[in-house]
Tab-separated table of C-alpha atoms and ligand atoms in Angstrom:
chain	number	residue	atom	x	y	z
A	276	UNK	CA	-29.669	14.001	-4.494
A	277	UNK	CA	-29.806	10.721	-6.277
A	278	UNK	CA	-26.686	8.628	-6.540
A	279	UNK	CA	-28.327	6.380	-8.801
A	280	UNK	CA	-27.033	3.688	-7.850
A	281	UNK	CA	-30.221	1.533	-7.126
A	282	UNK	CA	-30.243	-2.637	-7.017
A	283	UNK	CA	-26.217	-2.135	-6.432
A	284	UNK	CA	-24.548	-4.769	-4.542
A	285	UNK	CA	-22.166	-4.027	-1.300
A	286	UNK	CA	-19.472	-5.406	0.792
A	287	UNK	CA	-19.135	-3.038	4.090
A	288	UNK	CA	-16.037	-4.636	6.217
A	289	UNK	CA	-16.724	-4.287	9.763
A	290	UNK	CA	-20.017	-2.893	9.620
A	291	UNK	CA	-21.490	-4.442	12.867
A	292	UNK	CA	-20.879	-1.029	14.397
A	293	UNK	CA	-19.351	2.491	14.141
A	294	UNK	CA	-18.811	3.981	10.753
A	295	UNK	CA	-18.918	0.817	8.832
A	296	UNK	CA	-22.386	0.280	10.445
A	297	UNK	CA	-23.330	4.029	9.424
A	298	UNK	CA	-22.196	3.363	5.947
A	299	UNK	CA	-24.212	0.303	5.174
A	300	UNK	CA	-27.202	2.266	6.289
A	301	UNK	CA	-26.150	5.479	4.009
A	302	UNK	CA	-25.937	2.915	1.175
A	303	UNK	CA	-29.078	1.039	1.815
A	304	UNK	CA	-31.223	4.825	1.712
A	305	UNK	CA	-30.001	4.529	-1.832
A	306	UNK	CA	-31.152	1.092	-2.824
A	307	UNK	CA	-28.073	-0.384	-2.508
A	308	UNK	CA	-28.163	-3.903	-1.575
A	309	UNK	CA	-25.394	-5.013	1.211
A	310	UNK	CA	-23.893	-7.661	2.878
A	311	UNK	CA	-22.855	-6.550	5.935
A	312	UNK	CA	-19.265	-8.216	7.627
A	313	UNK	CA	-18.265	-8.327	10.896
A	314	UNK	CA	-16.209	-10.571	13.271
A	315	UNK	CA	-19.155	-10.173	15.714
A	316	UNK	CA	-21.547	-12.283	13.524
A	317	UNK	CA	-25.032	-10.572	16.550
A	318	UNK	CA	-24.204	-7.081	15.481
A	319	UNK	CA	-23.821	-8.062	12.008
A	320	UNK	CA	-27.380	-9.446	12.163
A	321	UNK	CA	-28.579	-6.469	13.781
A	322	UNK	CA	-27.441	-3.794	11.287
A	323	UNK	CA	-28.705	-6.272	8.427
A	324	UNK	CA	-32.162	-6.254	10.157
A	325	UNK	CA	-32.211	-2.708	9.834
A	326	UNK	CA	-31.207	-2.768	6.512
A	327	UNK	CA	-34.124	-4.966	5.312
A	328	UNK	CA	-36.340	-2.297	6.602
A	329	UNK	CA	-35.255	-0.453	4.577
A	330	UNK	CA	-36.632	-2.223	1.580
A	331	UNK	CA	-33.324	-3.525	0.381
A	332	UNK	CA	-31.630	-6.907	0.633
A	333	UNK	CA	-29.508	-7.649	3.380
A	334	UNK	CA	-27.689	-10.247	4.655
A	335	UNK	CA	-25.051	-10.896	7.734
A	336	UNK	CA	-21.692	-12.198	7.226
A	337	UNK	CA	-19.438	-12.967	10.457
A	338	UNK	CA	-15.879	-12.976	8.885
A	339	UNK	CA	-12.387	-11.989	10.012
A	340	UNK	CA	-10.918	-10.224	7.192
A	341	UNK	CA	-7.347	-11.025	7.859
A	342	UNK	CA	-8.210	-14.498	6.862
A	343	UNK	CA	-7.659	-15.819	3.144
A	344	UNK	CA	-10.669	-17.968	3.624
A	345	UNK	CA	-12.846	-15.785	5.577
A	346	UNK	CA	-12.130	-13.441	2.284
A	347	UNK	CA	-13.229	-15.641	-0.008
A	348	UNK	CA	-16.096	-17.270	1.812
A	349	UNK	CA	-17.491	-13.761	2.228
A	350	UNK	CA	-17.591	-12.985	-1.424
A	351	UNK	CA	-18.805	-16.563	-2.123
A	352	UNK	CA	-21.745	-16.271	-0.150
A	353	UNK	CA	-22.749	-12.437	-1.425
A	354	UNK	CA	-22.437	-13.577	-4.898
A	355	UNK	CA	-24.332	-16.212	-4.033
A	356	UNK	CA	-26.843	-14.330	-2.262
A	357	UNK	CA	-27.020	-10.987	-3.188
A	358	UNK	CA	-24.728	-11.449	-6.639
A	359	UNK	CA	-21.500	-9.826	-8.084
A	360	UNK	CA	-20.407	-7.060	-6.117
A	361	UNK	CA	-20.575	-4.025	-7.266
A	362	UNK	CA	-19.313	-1.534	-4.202
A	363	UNK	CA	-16.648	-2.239	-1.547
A	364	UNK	CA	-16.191	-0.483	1.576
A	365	UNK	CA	-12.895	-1.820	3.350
A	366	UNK	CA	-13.838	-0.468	6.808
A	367	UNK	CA	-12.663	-3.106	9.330
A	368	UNK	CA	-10.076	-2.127	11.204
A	369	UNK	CA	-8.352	-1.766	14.448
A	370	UNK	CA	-6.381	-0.059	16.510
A	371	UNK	CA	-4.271	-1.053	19.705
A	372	UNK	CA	-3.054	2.847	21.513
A	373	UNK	CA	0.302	1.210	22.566
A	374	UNK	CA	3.204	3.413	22.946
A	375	UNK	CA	5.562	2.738	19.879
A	376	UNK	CA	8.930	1.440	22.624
A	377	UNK	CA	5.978	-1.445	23.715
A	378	UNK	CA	4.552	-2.553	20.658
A	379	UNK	CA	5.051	-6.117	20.762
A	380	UNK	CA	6.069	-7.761	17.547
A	381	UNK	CA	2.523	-9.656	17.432
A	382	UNK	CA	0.930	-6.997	17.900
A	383	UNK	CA	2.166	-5.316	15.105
A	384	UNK	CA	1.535	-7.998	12.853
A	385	UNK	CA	-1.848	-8.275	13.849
A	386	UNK	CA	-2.993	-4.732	13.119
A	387	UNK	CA	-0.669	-4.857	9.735
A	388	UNK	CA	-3.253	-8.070	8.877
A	389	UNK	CA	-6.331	-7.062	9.838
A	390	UNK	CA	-6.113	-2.858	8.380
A	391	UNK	CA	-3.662	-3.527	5.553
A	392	UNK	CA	-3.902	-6.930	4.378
A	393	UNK	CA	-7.070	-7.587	4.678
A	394	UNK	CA	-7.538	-4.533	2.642
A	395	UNK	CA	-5.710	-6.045	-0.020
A	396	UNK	CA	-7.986	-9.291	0.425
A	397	UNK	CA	-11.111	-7.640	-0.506
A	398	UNK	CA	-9.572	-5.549	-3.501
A	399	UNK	CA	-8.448	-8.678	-4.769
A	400	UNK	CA	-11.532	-10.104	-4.653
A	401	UNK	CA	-13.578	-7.376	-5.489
A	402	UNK	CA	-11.636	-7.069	-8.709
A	403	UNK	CA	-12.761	-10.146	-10.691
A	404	UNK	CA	-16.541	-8.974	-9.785
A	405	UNK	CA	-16.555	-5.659	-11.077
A	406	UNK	CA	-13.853	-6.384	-14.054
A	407	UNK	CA	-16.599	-8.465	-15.686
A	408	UNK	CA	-19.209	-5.772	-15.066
A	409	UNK	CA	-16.842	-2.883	-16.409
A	410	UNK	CA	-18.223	-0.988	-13.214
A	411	UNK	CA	-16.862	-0.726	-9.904
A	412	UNK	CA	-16.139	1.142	-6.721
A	413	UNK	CA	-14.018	0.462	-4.186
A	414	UNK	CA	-13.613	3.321	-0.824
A	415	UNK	CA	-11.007	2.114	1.328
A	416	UNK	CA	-10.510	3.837	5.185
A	417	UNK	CA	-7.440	5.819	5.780
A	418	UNK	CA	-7.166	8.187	8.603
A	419	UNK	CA	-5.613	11.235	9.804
A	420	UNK	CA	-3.063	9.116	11.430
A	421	UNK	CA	-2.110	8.036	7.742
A	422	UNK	CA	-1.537	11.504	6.515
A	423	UNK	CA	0.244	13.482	9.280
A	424	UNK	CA	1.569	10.550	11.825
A	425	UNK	CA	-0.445	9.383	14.922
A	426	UNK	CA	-1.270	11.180	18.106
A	427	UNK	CA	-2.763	8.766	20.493
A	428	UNK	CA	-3.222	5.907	17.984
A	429	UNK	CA	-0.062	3.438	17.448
A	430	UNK	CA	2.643	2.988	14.706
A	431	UNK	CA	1.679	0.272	13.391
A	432	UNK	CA	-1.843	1.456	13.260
A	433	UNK	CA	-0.696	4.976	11.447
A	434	UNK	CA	1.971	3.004	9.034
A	435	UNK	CA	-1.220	0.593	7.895
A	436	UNK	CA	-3.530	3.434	6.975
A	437	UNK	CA	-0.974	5.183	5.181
A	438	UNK	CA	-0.223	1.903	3.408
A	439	UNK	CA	-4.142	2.052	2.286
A	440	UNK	CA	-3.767	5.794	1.074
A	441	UNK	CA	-1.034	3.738	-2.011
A	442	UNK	CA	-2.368	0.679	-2.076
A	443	UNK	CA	-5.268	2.967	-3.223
A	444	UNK	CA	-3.828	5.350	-5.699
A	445	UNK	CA	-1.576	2.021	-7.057
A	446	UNK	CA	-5.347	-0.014	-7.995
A	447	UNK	CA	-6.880	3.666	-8.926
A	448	UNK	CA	-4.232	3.329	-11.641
A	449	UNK	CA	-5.329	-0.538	-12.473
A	450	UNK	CA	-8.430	-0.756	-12.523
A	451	UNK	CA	-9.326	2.315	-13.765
A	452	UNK	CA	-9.221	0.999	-17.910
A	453	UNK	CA	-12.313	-0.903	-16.638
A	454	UNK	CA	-14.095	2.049	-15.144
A	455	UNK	CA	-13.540	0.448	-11.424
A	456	UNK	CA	-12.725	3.546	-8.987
A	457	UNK	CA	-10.542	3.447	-6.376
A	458	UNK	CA	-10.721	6.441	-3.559
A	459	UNK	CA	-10.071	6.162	0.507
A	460	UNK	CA	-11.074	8.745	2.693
A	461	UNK	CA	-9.215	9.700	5.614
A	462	UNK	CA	-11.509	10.853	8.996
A	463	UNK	CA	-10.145	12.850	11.872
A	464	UNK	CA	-12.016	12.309	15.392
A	465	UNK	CA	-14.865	10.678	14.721
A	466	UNK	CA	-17.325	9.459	17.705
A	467	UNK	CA	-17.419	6.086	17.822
A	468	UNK	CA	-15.768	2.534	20.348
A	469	UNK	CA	-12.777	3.267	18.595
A	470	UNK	CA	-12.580	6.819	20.175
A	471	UNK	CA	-14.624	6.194	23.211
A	472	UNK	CA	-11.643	4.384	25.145
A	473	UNK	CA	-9.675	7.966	25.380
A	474	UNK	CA	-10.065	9.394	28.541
A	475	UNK	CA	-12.635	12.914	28.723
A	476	UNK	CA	-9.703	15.025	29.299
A	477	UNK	CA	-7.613	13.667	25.968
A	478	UNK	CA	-11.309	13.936	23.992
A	479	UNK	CA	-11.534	17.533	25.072
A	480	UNK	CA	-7.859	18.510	24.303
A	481	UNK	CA	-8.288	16.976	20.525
A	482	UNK	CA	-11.957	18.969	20.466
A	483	UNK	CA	-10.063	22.284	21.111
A	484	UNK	CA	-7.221	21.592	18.446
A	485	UNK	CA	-9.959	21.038	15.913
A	486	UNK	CA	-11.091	24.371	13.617
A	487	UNK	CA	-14.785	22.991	14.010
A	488	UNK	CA	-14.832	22.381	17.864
A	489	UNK	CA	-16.161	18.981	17.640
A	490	UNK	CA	-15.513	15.086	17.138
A	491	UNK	CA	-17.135	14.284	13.887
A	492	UNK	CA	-20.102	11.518	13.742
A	493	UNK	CA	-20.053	8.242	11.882
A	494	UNK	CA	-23.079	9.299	9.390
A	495	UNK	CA	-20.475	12.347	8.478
A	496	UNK	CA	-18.283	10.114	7.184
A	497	UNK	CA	-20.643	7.254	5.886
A	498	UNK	CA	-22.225	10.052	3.221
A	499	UNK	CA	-19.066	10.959	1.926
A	500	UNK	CA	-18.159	7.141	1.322
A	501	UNK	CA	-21.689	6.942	-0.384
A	502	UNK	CA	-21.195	9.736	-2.430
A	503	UNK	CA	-17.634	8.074	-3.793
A	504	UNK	CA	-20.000	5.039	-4.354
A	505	UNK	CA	-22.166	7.149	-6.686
A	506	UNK	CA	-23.000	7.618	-10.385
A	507	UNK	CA	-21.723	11.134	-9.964
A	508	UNK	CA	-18.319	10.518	-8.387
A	509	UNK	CA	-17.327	8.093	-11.525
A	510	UNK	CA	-14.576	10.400	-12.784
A	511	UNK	CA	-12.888	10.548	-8.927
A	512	UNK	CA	-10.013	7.712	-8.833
A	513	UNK	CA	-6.950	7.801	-6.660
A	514	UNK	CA	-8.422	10.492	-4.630
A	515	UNK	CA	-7.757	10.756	-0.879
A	516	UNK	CA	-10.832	12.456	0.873
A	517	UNK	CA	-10.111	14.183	3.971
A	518	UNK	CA	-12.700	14.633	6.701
A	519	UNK	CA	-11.097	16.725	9.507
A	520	UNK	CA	-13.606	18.977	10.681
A	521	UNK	CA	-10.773	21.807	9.334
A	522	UNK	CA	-7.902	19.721	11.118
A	523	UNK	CA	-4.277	21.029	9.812
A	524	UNK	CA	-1.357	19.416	11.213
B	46	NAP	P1	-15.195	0.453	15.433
B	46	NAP	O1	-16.372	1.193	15.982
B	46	NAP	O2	-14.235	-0.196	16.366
B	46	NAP	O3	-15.721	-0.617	14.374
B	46	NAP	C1	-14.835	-1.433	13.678
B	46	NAP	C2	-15.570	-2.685	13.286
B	46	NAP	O4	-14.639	-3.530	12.579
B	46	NAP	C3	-16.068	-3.483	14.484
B	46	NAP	O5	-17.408	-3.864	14.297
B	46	NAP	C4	-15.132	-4.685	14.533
B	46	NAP	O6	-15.749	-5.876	14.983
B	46	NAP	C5	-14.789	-4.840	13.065
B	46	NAP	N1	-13.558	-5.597	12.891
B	46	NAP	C6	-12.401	-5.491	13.577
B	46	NAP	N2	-11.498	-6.370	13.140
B	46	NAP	C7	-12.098	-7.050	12.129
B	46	NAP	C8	-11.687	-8.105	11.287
B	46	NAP	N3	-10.479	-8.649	11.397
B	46	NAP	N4	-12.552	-8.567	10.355
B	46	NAP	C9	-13.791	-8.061	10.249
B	46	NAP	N5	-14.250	-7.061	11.028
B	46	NAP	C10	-13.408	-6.570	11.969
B	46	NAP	O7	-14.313	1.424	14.515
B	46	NAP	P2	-14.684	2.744	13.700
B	46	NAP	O8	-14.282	3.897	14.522
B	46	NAP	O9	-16.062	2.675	13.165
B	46	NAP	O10	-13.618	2.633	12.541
B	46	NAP	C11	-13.914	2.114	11.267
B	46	NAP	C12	-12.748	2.400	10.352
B	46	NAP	O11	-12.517	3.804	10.292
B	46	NAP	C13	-11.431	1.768	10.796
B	46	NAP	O12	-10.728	1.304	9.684
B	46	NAP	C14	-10.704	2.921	11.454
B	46	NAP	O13	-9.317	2.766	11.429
B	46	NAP	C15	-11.172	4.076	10.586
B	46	NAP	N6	-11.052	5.372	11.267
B	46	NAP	C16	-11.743	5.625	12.405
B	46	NAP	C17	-11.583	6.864	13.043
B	46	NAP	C18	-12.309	7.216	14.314
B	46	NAP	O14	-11.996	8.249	14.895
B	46	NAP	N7	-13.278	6.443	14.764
B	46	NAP	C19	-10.705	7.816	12.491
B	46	NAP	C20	-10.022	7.525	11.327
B	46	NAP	C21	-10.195	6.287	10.714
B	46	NAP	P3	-15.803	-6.240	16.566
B	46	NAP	O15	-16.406	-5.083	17.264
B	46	NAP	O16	-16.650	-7.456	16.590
B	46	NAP	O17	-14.383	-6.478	16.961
Protein backbone atom coordinates (compact mmCIF):
# COMPACT_ATOMS: atom_id res chain seq x y z
CA UNK A 1 0.00 0.00 0.00
CA UNK A 2 0.91 3.55 -0.73
CA UNK A 3 0.43 6.16 1.94
CA UNK A 4 1.18 8.77 -0.41
CA UNK A 5 2.74 10.72 1.49
CA UNK A 6 6.08 11.20 -0.50
CA UNK A 7 8.65 14.45 0.02
CA UNK A 8 6.70 14.77 3.61
CA UNK A 9 8.62 16.25 6.33
CA UNK A 10 9.01 14.50 10.01
CA UNK A 11 9.79 15.14 13.54
CA UNK A 12 10.27 11.54 15.37
CA UNK A 13 11.01 12.44 19.29
CA UNK A 14 13.36 10.03 20.64
CA UNK A 15 14.09 8.15 17.69
CA UNK A 16 17.79 7.21 18.44
CA UNK A 17 16.40 3.82 19.40
CA UNK A 18 13.37 1.56 20.12
CA UNK A 19 10.09 2.38 18.53
CA UNK A 20 10.83 5.92 17.74
CA UNK A 21 13.90 4.56 15.83
CA UNK A 22 11.49 1.90 14.06
CA UNK A 23 9.15 4.64 13.15
CA UNK A 24 11.50 6.97 11.40
CA UNK A 25 12.53 4.02 9.33
CA UNK A 26 8.65 3.00 8.57
CA UNK A 27 8.30 6.65 7.47
CA UNK A 28 11.40 6.97 5.45
CA UNK A 29 10.15 3.47 3.19
CA UNK A 30 7.49 5.97 2.27
CA UNK A 31 9.50 8.95 1.16
CA UNK A 32 9.04 10.74 4.05
CA UNK A 33 11.77 13.00 4.89
CA UNK A 34 12.79 13.07 8.84
CA UNK A 35 14.66 14.64 11.30
CA UNK A 36 15.39 12.34 13.72
CA UNK A 37 15.65 13.67 17.81
CA UNK A 38 17.26 12.22 20.45
CA UNK A 39 19.06 13.22 23.72
CA UNK A 40 21.82 10.80 22.59
CA UNK A 41 22.91 13.06 19.65
CA UNK A 42 25.53 9.13 18.25
CA UNK A 43 22.36 7.17 17.94
CA UNK A 44 20.58 9.95 16.45
CA UNK A 45 23.29 10.04 13.76
CA UNK A 46 23.12 6.48 13.32
CA UNK A 47 19.39 6.02 12.58
CA UNK A 48 19.72 9.24 10.24
CA UNK A 49 22.52 7.38 8.34
CA UNK A 50 20.23 4.73 7.71
CA UNK A 51 17.68 6.86 6.72
CA UNK A 52 19.70 8.51 3.89
CA UNK A 53 20.03 5.11 2.47
CA UNK A 54 17.11 5.04 2.04
CA UNK A 55 16.98 7.74 -0.55
CA UNK A 56 15.35 10.29 1.66
CA UNK A 57 16.68 13.27 3.59
CA UNK A 58 17.78 12.90 6.94
CA UNK A 59 19.22 14.73 9.44
CA UNK A 60 20.21 14.24 13.39
CA UNK A 61 18.99 16.42 16.04
CA UNK A 62 20.34 15.84 19.77
CA UNK A 63 17.58 17.63 21.84
CA UNK A 64 15.95 17.13 25.23
CA UNK A 65 12.39 17.66 24.69
CA UNK A 66 11.50 18.86 28.10
CA UNK A 67 13.38 21.94 27.23
CA UNK A 68 11.57 25.18 25.78
CA UNK A 69 14.66 25.84 23.80
CA UNK A 70 15.67 22.47 22.83
CA UNK A 71 11.85 22.60 21.34
CA UNK A 72 12.28 25.33 19.42
CA UNK A 73 15.83 24.87 18.24
CA UNK A 74 14.69 21.50 16.92
CA UNK A 75 11.99 22.87 14.73
CA UNK A 76 14.30 25.78 13.75
CA UNK A 77 16.83 23.70 12.38
CA UNK A 78 14.25 21.09 10.41
CA UNK A 79 12.60 23.99 8.88
CA UNK A 80 15.66 25.12 8.09
CA UNK A 81 16.90 22.00 6.78
CA UNK A 82 14.42 19.81 5.74
CA UNK A 83 11.38 22.66 5.78
CA UNK A 84 7.89 23.01 7.46
CA UNK A 85 6.92 20.01 9.14
CA UNK A 86 4.48 18.19 8.02
CA UNK A 87 4.27 14.86 10.47
CA UNK A 88 5.02 14.65 14.22
CA UNK A 89 5.70 11.65 16.13
CA UNK A 90 5.96 12.59 19.98
CA UNK A 91 7.79 9.37 20.96
CA UNK A 92 10.35 10.38 23.62
CA UNK A 93 9.64 9.25 26.68
CA UNK A 94 10.60 7.62 29.86
CA UNK A 95 9.88 5.64 32.43
CA UNK A 96 11.42 5.22 36.05
CA UNK A 97 9.61 1.45 37.61
CA UNK A 98 9.56 3.04 41.15
CA UNK A 99 7.03 1.83 43.51
CA UNK A 100 4.33 4.66 43.84
CA UNK A 101 5.14 5.06 48.28
CA UNK A 102 9.02 5.98 46.77
CA UNK A 103 8.49 8.17 44.03
CA UNK A 104 10.43 11.08 44.91
CA UNK A 105 8.89 14.41 44.16
CA UNK A 106 11.73 15.06 41.38
CA UNK A 107 11.23 12.28 40.02
CA UNK A 108 7.86 12.80 39.31
CA UNK A 109 8.36 16.01 37.85
CA UNK A 110 10.85 14.80 35.64
CA UNK A 111 8.85 12.10 33.88
CA UNK A 112 5.64 14.66 33.95
CA UNK A 113 8.32 17.01 31.70
CA UNK A 114 9.86 14.89 29.58
CA UNK A 115 6.33 12.41 28.48
CA UNK A 116 3.73 15.13 29.01
CA UNK A 117 5.15 18.41 28.55
CA UNK A 118 7.31 17.95 26.18
CA UNK A 119 4.45 16.52 24.32
CA UNK A 120 2.77 19.66 24.53
CA UNK A 121 6.13 21.40 23.26
CA UNK A 122 6.12 19.80 19.98
CA UNK A 123 2.23 20.18 19.36
CA UNK A 124 2.74 23.66 19.94
CA UNK A 125 5.21 23.92 17.62
CA UNK A 126 4.08 21.69 15.16
CA UNK A 127 0.91 23.72 14.95
CA UNK A 128 2.07 26.96 13.27
CA UNK A 129 3.83 24.55 10.52
CA UNK A 130 1.05 22.63 9.42
CA UNK A 131 -1.73 25.54 10.09
CA UNK A 132 -0.14 27.38 7.15
CA UNK A 133 -0.05 24.22 5.04
CA UNK A 134 -3.80 23.28 5.92
CA UNK A 135 -2.24 19.66 6.33
CA UNK A 136 -1.01 17.99 9.25
CA UNK A 137 -0.49 14.94 11.40
CA UNK A 138 0.44 14.64 14.63
CA UNK A 139 0.63 10.62 16.50
CA UNK A 140 1.39 11.07 19.97
CA UNK A 141 2.53 7.71 22.32
CA UNK A 142 0.18 6.60 24.96
CA UNK A 143 0.40 3.24 26.48
CA UNK A 144 -1.45 0.56 28.08
CA UNK A 145 -0.45 2.01 31.32
CA UNK A 146 -2.59 5.15 30.19
CA UNK A 147 -5.71 3.22 29.59
CA UNK A 148 -6.06 0.59 32.37
CA UNK A 149 -3.38 1.86 35.20
CA UNK A 150 0.27 0.56 35.38
CA UNK A 151 1.60 -2.83 36.26
CA UNK A 152 5.29 -2.62 36.62
CA UNK A 153 5.65 0.91 35.18
CA UNK A 154 5.21 3.99 37.77
CA UNK A 155 2.41 6.56 38.54
CA UNK A 156 3.69 9.19 37.32
CA UNK A 157 4.66 7.40 34.21
CA UNK A 158 0.85 5.90 33.76
CA UNK A 159 -0.82 9.49 34.85
CA UNK A 160 1.51 11.20 31.86
CA UNK A 161 0.39 8.85 29.12
CA UNK A 162 -3.06 9.11 30.04
CA UNK A 163 -2.58 12.89 30.05
CA UNK A 164 -1.41 12.37 26.18
CA UNK A 165 -4.59 10.16 25.39
CA UNK A 166 -6.66 14.20 26.18
CA UNK A 167 -4.21 16.32 25.39
CA UNK A 168 -4.84 14.38 22.10
CA UNK A 169 -8.54 14.23 21.65
CA UNK A 170 -8.53 18.20 23.14
CA UNK A 171 -6.01 19.36 19.74
CA UNK A 172 -8.02 16.55 17.54
CA UNK A 173 -10.85 18.99 18.26
CA UNK A 174 -8.51 22.24 17.34
CA UNK A 175 -6.86 21.64 14.77
CA UNK A 176 -9.02 19.65 13.00
CA UNK A 177 -10.88 23.00 10.94
CA UNK A 178 -7.40 23.01 9.31
CA UNK A 179 -7.33 19.38 8.33
CA UNK A 180 -4.33 18.75 11.02
CA UNK A 181 -5.06 15.16 12.69
CA UNK A 182 -4.46 14.37 15.95
CA UNK A 183 -4.39 10.40 17.02
CA UNK A 184 -2.01 8.55 19.83
CA UNK A 185 -1.68 5.04 19.92
CA UNK A 186 -1.35 3.16 22.96
CA UNK A 187 1.23 -0.22 22.81
CA UNK A 188 1.15 -3.03 25.30
CA UNK A 189 4.61 -5.02 25.76
CA UNK A 190 6.60 -4.10 23.22
CA UNK A 191 10.43 -5.41 22.98
CA UNK A 192 12.56 -2.82 23.35
CA UNK A 193 15.44 -0.96 26.51
CA UNK A 194 12.40 0.20 27.92
CA UNK A 195 11.17 -3.44 28.56
CA UNK A 196 14.47 -5.14 28.62
CA UNK A 197 15.27 -4.00 32.35
CA UNK A 198 12.29 -6.46 33.70
CA UNK A 199 13.61 -9.43 34.97
CA UNK A 200 12.91 -12.99 32.55
CA UNK A 201 10.54 -14.23 35.05
CA UNK A 202 8.22 -10.78 35.08
CA UNK A 203 8.67 -10.86 30.91
CA UNK A 204 7.31 -14.37 30.91
CA UNK A 205 4.41 -13.77 33.41
CA UNK A 206 3.17 -10.58 31.14
CA UNK A 207 3.78 -13.08 27.86
CA UNK A 208 1.26 -15.58 29.40
CA UNK A 209 -1.42 -12.83 30.35
CA UNK A 210 -1.31 -11.70 26.75
CA UNK A 211 -4.17 -13.38 24.17
CA UNK A 212 -1.24 -13.46 21.50
CA UNK A 213 1.56 -15.11 23.66
CA UNK A 214 4.11 -12.63 22.82
CA UNK A 215 5.80 -9.09 23.52
CA UNK A 216 5.06 -7.09 20.48
CA UNK A 217 8.11 -5.58 18.26
CA UNK A 218 8.87 -1.94 17.64
CA UNK A 219 8.20 -2.20 13.65
CA UNK A 220 4.50 -3.44 14.95
CA UNK A 221 3.93 -0.39 16.30
CA UNK A 222 6.01 1.99 13.95
CA UNK A 223 3.46 0.82 10.86
CA UNK A 224 0.52 1.63 12.65
CA UNK A 225 1.97 5.23 13.50
CA UNK A 226 2.79 5.41 9.66
CA UNK A 227 -0.41 4.45 8.62
CA UNK A 228 -2.05 7.44 11.00
CA UNK A 229 0.60 9.54 9.08
CA UNK A 230 -1.04 8.59 5.76
CA UNK A 231 -3.22 10.04 2.97
CA UNK A 232 -5.69 7.34 3.86
CA UNK A 233 -6.04 7.85 7.61
CA UNK A 234 -7.06 11.76 6.97
CA UNK A 235 -10.60 11.33 8.29
CA UNK A 236 -9.12 9.53 11.80
CA UNK A 237 -8.81 12.47 14.54
CA UNK A 238 -9.04 12.00 18.26
CA UNK A 239 -8.64 8.37 17.87
CA UNK A 240 -6.78 6.27 20.46
CA UNK A 241 -5.16 3.16 18.69
CA UNK A 242 -4.61 0.27 20.81
CA UNK A 243 -1.87 -2.26 20.13
CA UNK A 244 -2.17 -5.05 22.76
CA UNK A 245 -1.52 -8.13 21.08
CA UNK A 246 -5.48 -8.91 22.36
CA UNK A 247 -4.55 -7.49 25.95
CA UNK A 248 -7.97 -6.87 28.07
CA UNK A 249 -7.59 -5.60 31.44
P1 LIG B 1 13.32 3.55 24.50
O1 LIG B 1 13.81 2.35 23.75
O2 LIG B 1 13.81 3.80 25.88
O3 LIG B 1 13.56 4.84 23.60
C1 LIG B 1 13.16 6.10 24.04
C2 LIG B 1 14.03 7.12 23.36
O4 LIG B 1 13.63 8.42 23.83
C3 LIG B 1 15.51 6.97 23.70
O5 LIG B 1 16.29 7.02 22.53
C4 LIG B 1 15.79 8.14 24.64
O6 LIG B 1 17.09 8.67 24.51
C5 LIG B 1 14.79 9.16 24.13
N1 LIG B 1 14.52 10.17 25.13
C6 LIG B 1 14.30 10.01 26.46
N2 LIG B 1 14.10 11.18 27.06
C7 LIG B 1 14.18 12.12 26.08
C8 LIG B 1 14.07 13.53 26.08
N3 LIG B 1 13.86 14.21 27.20
N4 LIG B 1 14.20 14.18 24.90
C9 LIG B 1 14.45 13.52 23.76
N5 LIG B 1 14.57 12.18 23.70
C10 LIG B 1 14.45 11.49 24.86
O7 LIG B 1 11.72 3.51 24.61
P2 LIG B 1 10.61 2.81 23.70
O8 LIG B 1 10.23 1.55 24.36
O9 LIG B 1 11.00 2.80 22.28
O10 LIG B 1 9.41 3.81 23.96
C11 LIG B 1 9.07 4.85 23.07
C12 LIG B 1 7.75 5.43 23.49
O11 LIG B 1 6.75 4.41 23.49
C13 LIG B 1 7.74 6.03 24.90
O12 LIG B 1 6.97 7.19 24.91
C14 LIG B 1 7.10 4.94 25.73
O13 LIG B 1 6.48 5.44 26.88
C15 LIG B 1 6.10 4.38 24.73
N6 LIG B 1 5.69 3.01 25.06
C16 LIG B 1 6.60 2.00 25.09
C17 LIG B 1 6.18 0.71 25.43
C18 LIG B 1 7.13 -0.46 25.50
O14 LIG B 1 6.72 -1.52 25.96
N7 LIG B 1 8.36 -0.35 25.03
C19 LIG B 1 4.82 0.48 25.75
C20 LIG B 1 3.93 1.53 25.70
C21 LIG B 1 4.37 2.81 25.36
P3 LIG B 1 18.33 8.08 25.38
O15 LIG B 1 18.38 6.62 25.14
O16 LIG B 1 19.49 8.81 24.84
O17 LIG B 1 18.01 8.42 26.80
Amino acid sequence: MDFKIQGKNAIVTGSGQGIGRATAIALAQEGVNVAVCDLDLTHAGEVAKEIEALGVRAIAVQADVSQEADVKRLFAVTREQLGPVDILVNNAGISPKVPFDEIPCEQFKKVMEVNLLGTFLCCQQAYADMKEKNWGRIINLSSMAGLFGANKAGAHYSATKAGIIGLTKTLAKKMGPYQITVNCVAPGRINTALTQVLAPEVVEQIRQQIPMKRIGEPEEVAWVIAFLASQQAGYVTGACVDILGGFIA
